[in-house]
Amino acid sequence: MATWQCVKQCGACCQLDPTERPDLDTYLDPDELALYLSMVGDDGWCIHYNAQSRECSIYDDRPRFCRVQADVFEDLFGVSPDELNDFAIECCHEHIEGIYGDRSLEMLRFNHAVGI
């Protein structure tokens, strides 16, 4: 069985372009939406994403909406804790494919890490 995990130096979820996520206001409250939008750089990437190291510079203090945790996903998206694993894997697949491609090194690394 595949088990979700974050793969270091991927960063696909750090591509925050709001035009790619038009429903942000349906799951983020006004303060979270303002914070989200303030984090979007001119290139659509999070201003806290270091493109050279491919890591988040505020990882330990990242906002709630950047955390893949059962309580967060249940609150924001209505995903029950028992559905989180499959939902998170699907989300990562969509983001990685959209940013890097379905045959990218990032996709291969993710699939290997989660056991696909």
PDB file of C-alpha atoms in Angstrom:
ATOM      1  CA  MET A   1       0.000   0.000   0.000  1.00  0.00           C
ATOM      2  CA  ALA A   2       1.254   3.447  -0.883  1.00  0.00           C
ATOM      3  CA  THR A   3       1.897   5.761   2.052  1.00  0.00           C
ATOM      4  CA  TRP A   4       2.083   9.508   1.484  1.00  0.00           C
ATOM      5  CA  GLN A   5       5.166  11.440   2.482  1.00  0.00           C
ATOM      6  CA  CYS A   6       6.680  14.737   1.513  1.00  0.00           C
ATOM      7  CA  VAL A   7       9.687  14.341  -0.753  1.00  0.00           C
ATOM      8  CA  LYS A   8      12.515  16.755  -0.036  1.00  0.00           C
ATOM      9  CA  GLN A   9      13.552  19.115  -2.782  1.00  0.00           C
ATOM     10  CA  CYS A  10      10.369  18.728  -4.799  1.00  0.00           C
ATOM     11  CA  GLY A  11       8.536  21.983  -4.110  1.00  0.00           C
ATOM     12  CA  ALA A  12       5.636  21.377  -6.497  1.00  0.00           C
ATOM     13  CA  CYS A  13       3.185  22.519  -3.829  1.00  0.00           C
ATOM     14  CA  CYS A  14       5.156  25.773  -3.510  1.00  0.00           C
ATOM     15  CA  GLN A  15       3.891  26.889  -6.917  1.00  0.00           C
ATOM     16  CA  LEU A  16       1.098  29.084  -5.550  1.00  0.00           C
ATOM     17  CA  ASP A  17      -0.178  30.848  -8.668  1.00  0.00           C
ATOM     18  CA  PRO A  18      -3.755  31.801  -7.690  1.00  0.00           C
ATOM     19  CA  THR A  19      -4.954  31.462 -11.297  1.00  0.00           C
ATOM     20  CA  GLU A  20      -4.211  27.740 -10.945  1.00  0.00           C
ATOM     21  CA  ARG A  21      -6.250  27.595  -7.705  1.00  0.00           C
ATOM     22  CA  PRO A  22      -9.365  29.691  -8.404  1.00  0.00           C
ATOM     23  CA  ASP A  23     -11.321  28.264  -5.455  1.00  0.00           C
ATOM     24  CA  LEU A  24      -8.956  29.488  -2.720  1.00  0.00           C
ATOM     25  CA  ASP A  25     -11.657  31.606  -1.122  1.00  0.00           C
ATOM     26  CA  THR A  26     -13.886  28.551  -0.652  1.00  0.00           C
ATOM     27  CA  TYR A  27     -11.515  26.902   1.815  1.00  0.00           C
ATOM     28  CA  LEU A  28      -9.318  29.686   3.197  1.00  0.00           C
ATOM     29  CA  ASP A  29     -10.771  32.238   5.575  1.00  0.00           C
ATOM     30  CA  PRO A  30     -10.131  35.915   4.701  1.00  0.00           C
ATOM     31  CA  ASP A  31      -6.982  36.162   6.862  1.00  0.00           C
ATOM     32  CA  GLU A  32      -5.528  32.946   5.438  1.00  0.00           C
ATOM     33  CA  LEU A  33      -6.360  34.060   1.904  1.00  0.00           C
ATOM     34  CA  ALA A  34      -4.592  37.372   2.473  1.00  0.00           C
ATOM     35  CA  LEU A  35      -1.560  35.532   3.865  1.00  0.00           C
ATOM     36  CA  TYR A  36      -1.585  33.094   0.933  1.00  0.00           C
ATOM     37  CA  LEU A  37      -1.733  35.894  -1.626  1.00  0.00           C
ATOM     38  CA  SER A  38       1.058  37.779   0.160  1.00  0.00           C
ATOM     39  CA  MET A  39       3.266  34.722  -0.258  1.00  0.00           C
ATOM     40  CA  VAL A  40       2.902  34.560  -4.050  1.00  0.00           C
ATOM     41  CA  GLY A  41       5.937  35.929  -5.866  1.00  0.00           C
ATOM     42  CA  ASP A  42       5.898  37.545  -9.300  1.00  0.00           C
ATOM     43  CA  ASP A  43       6.704  34.169 -10.865  1.00  0.00           C
ATOM     44  CA  GLY A  44       3.856  32.393  -9.046  1.00  0.00           C
ATOM     45  CA  TRP A  45       6.184  30.583  -6.652  1.00  0.00           C
ATOM     46  CA  CYS A  46       6.055  31.058  -2.906  1.00  0.00           C
ATOM     47  CA  ILE A  47       8.412  33.802  -1.791  1.00  0.00           C
ATOM     48  CA  HIS A  48       9.691  31.408   0.897  1.00  0.00           C
ATOM     49  CA  TYR A  49      10.663  28.708  -1.601  1.00  0.00           C
ATOM     50  CA  ASN A  50      14.392  28.708  -2.243  1.00  0.00           C
ATOM     51  CA  ALA A  51      14.787  27.642  -5.873  1.00  0.00           C
ATOM     52  CA  GLN A  52      18.503  26.857  -5.446  1.00  0.00           C
ATOM     53  CA  SER A  53      18.140  24.499  -2.481  1.00  0.00           C
ATOM     54  CA  ARG A  54      14.579  23.582  -3.510  1.00  0.00           C
ATOM     55  CA  GLU A  55      13.421  23.885   0.079  1.00  0.00           C
ATOM     56  CA  CYS A  56      11.070  26.042   2.124  1.00  0.00           C
ATOM     57  CA  SER A  57      12.869  28.688   4.131  1.00  0.00           C
ATOM     58  CA  ILE A  58      10.077  28.788   6.750  1.00  0.00           C
ATOM     59  CA  TYR A  59       9.231  25.071   6.855  1.00  0.00           C
ATOM     60  CA  ASP A  60       9.009  24.810  10.648  1.00  0.00           C
ATOM     61  CA  ASP A  61       6.855  27.951  10.812  1.00  0.00           C
ATOM     62  CA  ARG A  62       4.891  27.501   7.579  1.00  0.00           C
ATOM     63  CA  PRO A  63       1.203  28.425   7.598  1.00  0.00           C
ATOM     64  CA  ARG A  64      -1.516  25.921   8.390  1.00  0.00           C
ATOM     65  CA  PHE A  65      -2.579  25.659   4.741  1.00  0.00           C
ATOM     66  CA  CYS A  66       0.926  24.414   3.859  1.00  0.00           C
ATOM     67  CA  ARG A  67       0.686  21.464   6.253  1.00  0.00           C
ATOM     68  CA  VAL A  68      -0.442  18.000   5.226  1.00  0.00           C
ATOM     69  CA  GLN A  69      -2.073  17.019   8.489  1.00  0.00           C
ATOM     70  CA  ALA A  70      -5.353  15.231   9.151  1.00  0.00           C
ATOM     71  CA  ASP A  71      -6.938  18.087  11.123  1.00  0.00           C
ATOM     72  CA  VAL A  72      -5.959  20.687   8.523  1.00  0.00           C
ATOM     73  CA  PHE A  73      -7.227  18.704   5.548  1.00  0.00           C
ATOM     74  CA  GLU A  74     -10.447  17.830   7.329  1.00  0.00           C
ATOM     75  CA  ASP A  75     -11.067  21.479   8.183  1.00  0.00           C
ATOM     76  CA  LEU A  76     -10.041  22.987   4.836  1.00  0.00           C
ATOM     77  CA  PHE A  77     -11.202  20.341   2.368  1.00  0.00           C
ATOM     78  CA  GLY A  78     -13.576  18.070   4.279  1.00  0.00           C
ATOM     79  CA  VAL A  79     -11.181  15.142   3.857  1.00  0.00           C
ATOM     80  CA  SER A  80     -11.615  12.626   6.654  1.00  0.00           C
ATOM     81  CA  PRO A  81      -8.454  11.345   8.349  1.00  0.00           C
ATOM     82  CA  ASP A  82      -8.922   7.892   6.811  1.00  0.00           C
ATOM     83  CA  GLU A  83      -9.022   9.465   3.318  1.00  0.00           C
ATOM     84  CA  LEU A  84      -6.003  11.754   3.823  1.00  0.00           C
ATOM     85  CA  ASN A  85      -3.331   9.354   2.569  1.00  0.00           C
ATOM     86  CA  ASP A  86      -4.965   8.721  -0.819  1.00  0.00           C
ATOM     87  CA  PHE A  87      -6.069  12.354  -1.171  1.00  0.00           C
ATOM     88  CA  ALA A  88      -2.555  13.664  -0.455  1.00  0.00           C
ATOM     89  CA  ILE A  89      -0.990  11.224  -2.933  1.00  0.00           C
ATOM     90  CA  GLU A  90      -3.458  12.330  -5.606  1.00  0.00           C
ATOM     91  CA  CYS A  91      -2.786  16.018  -4.873  1.00  0.00           C
ATOM     92  CA  CYS A  92       0.969  15.507  -5.119  1.00  0.00           C
ATOM     93  CA  HIS A  93       0.588  13.618  -8.378  1.00  0.00           C
ATOM     94  CA  GLU A  94      -1.459  16.475  -9.843  1.00  0.00           C
ATOM     95  CA  HIS A  95       0.968  19.157  -8.658  1.00  0.00           C
ATOM     96  CA  ILE A  96       4.123  17.300  -9.666  1.00  0.00           C
ATOM     97  CA  GLU A  97       2.715  16.436 -13.084  1.00  0.00           C
ATOM     98  CA  GLY A  98       1.534  20.011 -13.634  1.00  0.00           C
ATOM     99  CA  ILE A  99       4.878  21.545 -12.655  1.00  0.00           C
ATOM    100  CA  TYR A 100       7.471  19.000 -13.726  1.00  0.00           C
ATOM    101  CA  GLY A 101       5.661  16.429 -15.890  1.00  0.00           C
ATOM    102  CA  ASP A 102       4.427  12.895 -15.357  1.00  0.00           C
ATOM    103  CA  ARG A 103       7.788  11.341 -16.291  1.00  0.00           C
ATOM    104  CA  SER A 104       9.944  13.787 -14.361  1.00  0.00           C
ATOM    105  CA  LEU A 105      12.609  12.919 -11.841  1.00  0.00           C
ATOM    106  CA  GLU A 106      10.378  14.521  -9.184  1.00  0.00           C
ATOM    107  CA  MET A 107       7.511  12.170 -10.074  1.00  0.00           C
ATOM    108  CA  LEU A 108       9.804   9.146 -10.059  1.00  0.00           C
ATOM    109  CA  ARG A 109      11.232  10.165  -6.678  1.00  0.00           C
ATOM    110  CA  PHE A 110       7.746  10.737  -5.239  1.00  0.00           C
ATOM    111  CA  ASN A 111       6.382   7.419  -6.504  1.00  0.00           C
ATOM    112  CA  HIS A 112       9.389   5.584  -5.124  1.00  0.00           C
ATOM    113  CA  ALA A 113       9.121   7.330  -1.742  1.00  0.00           C
ATOM    114  CA  VAL A 114       5.427   6.543  -1.303  1.00  0.00           C
ATOM    115  CA  GLY A 115       5.732   2.999  -2.620  1.00  0.00           C
ATOM    116  CA  ILE A 116       4.079   3.176  -6.028  1.00  0.00           C
TER     117      ILE A 116
END
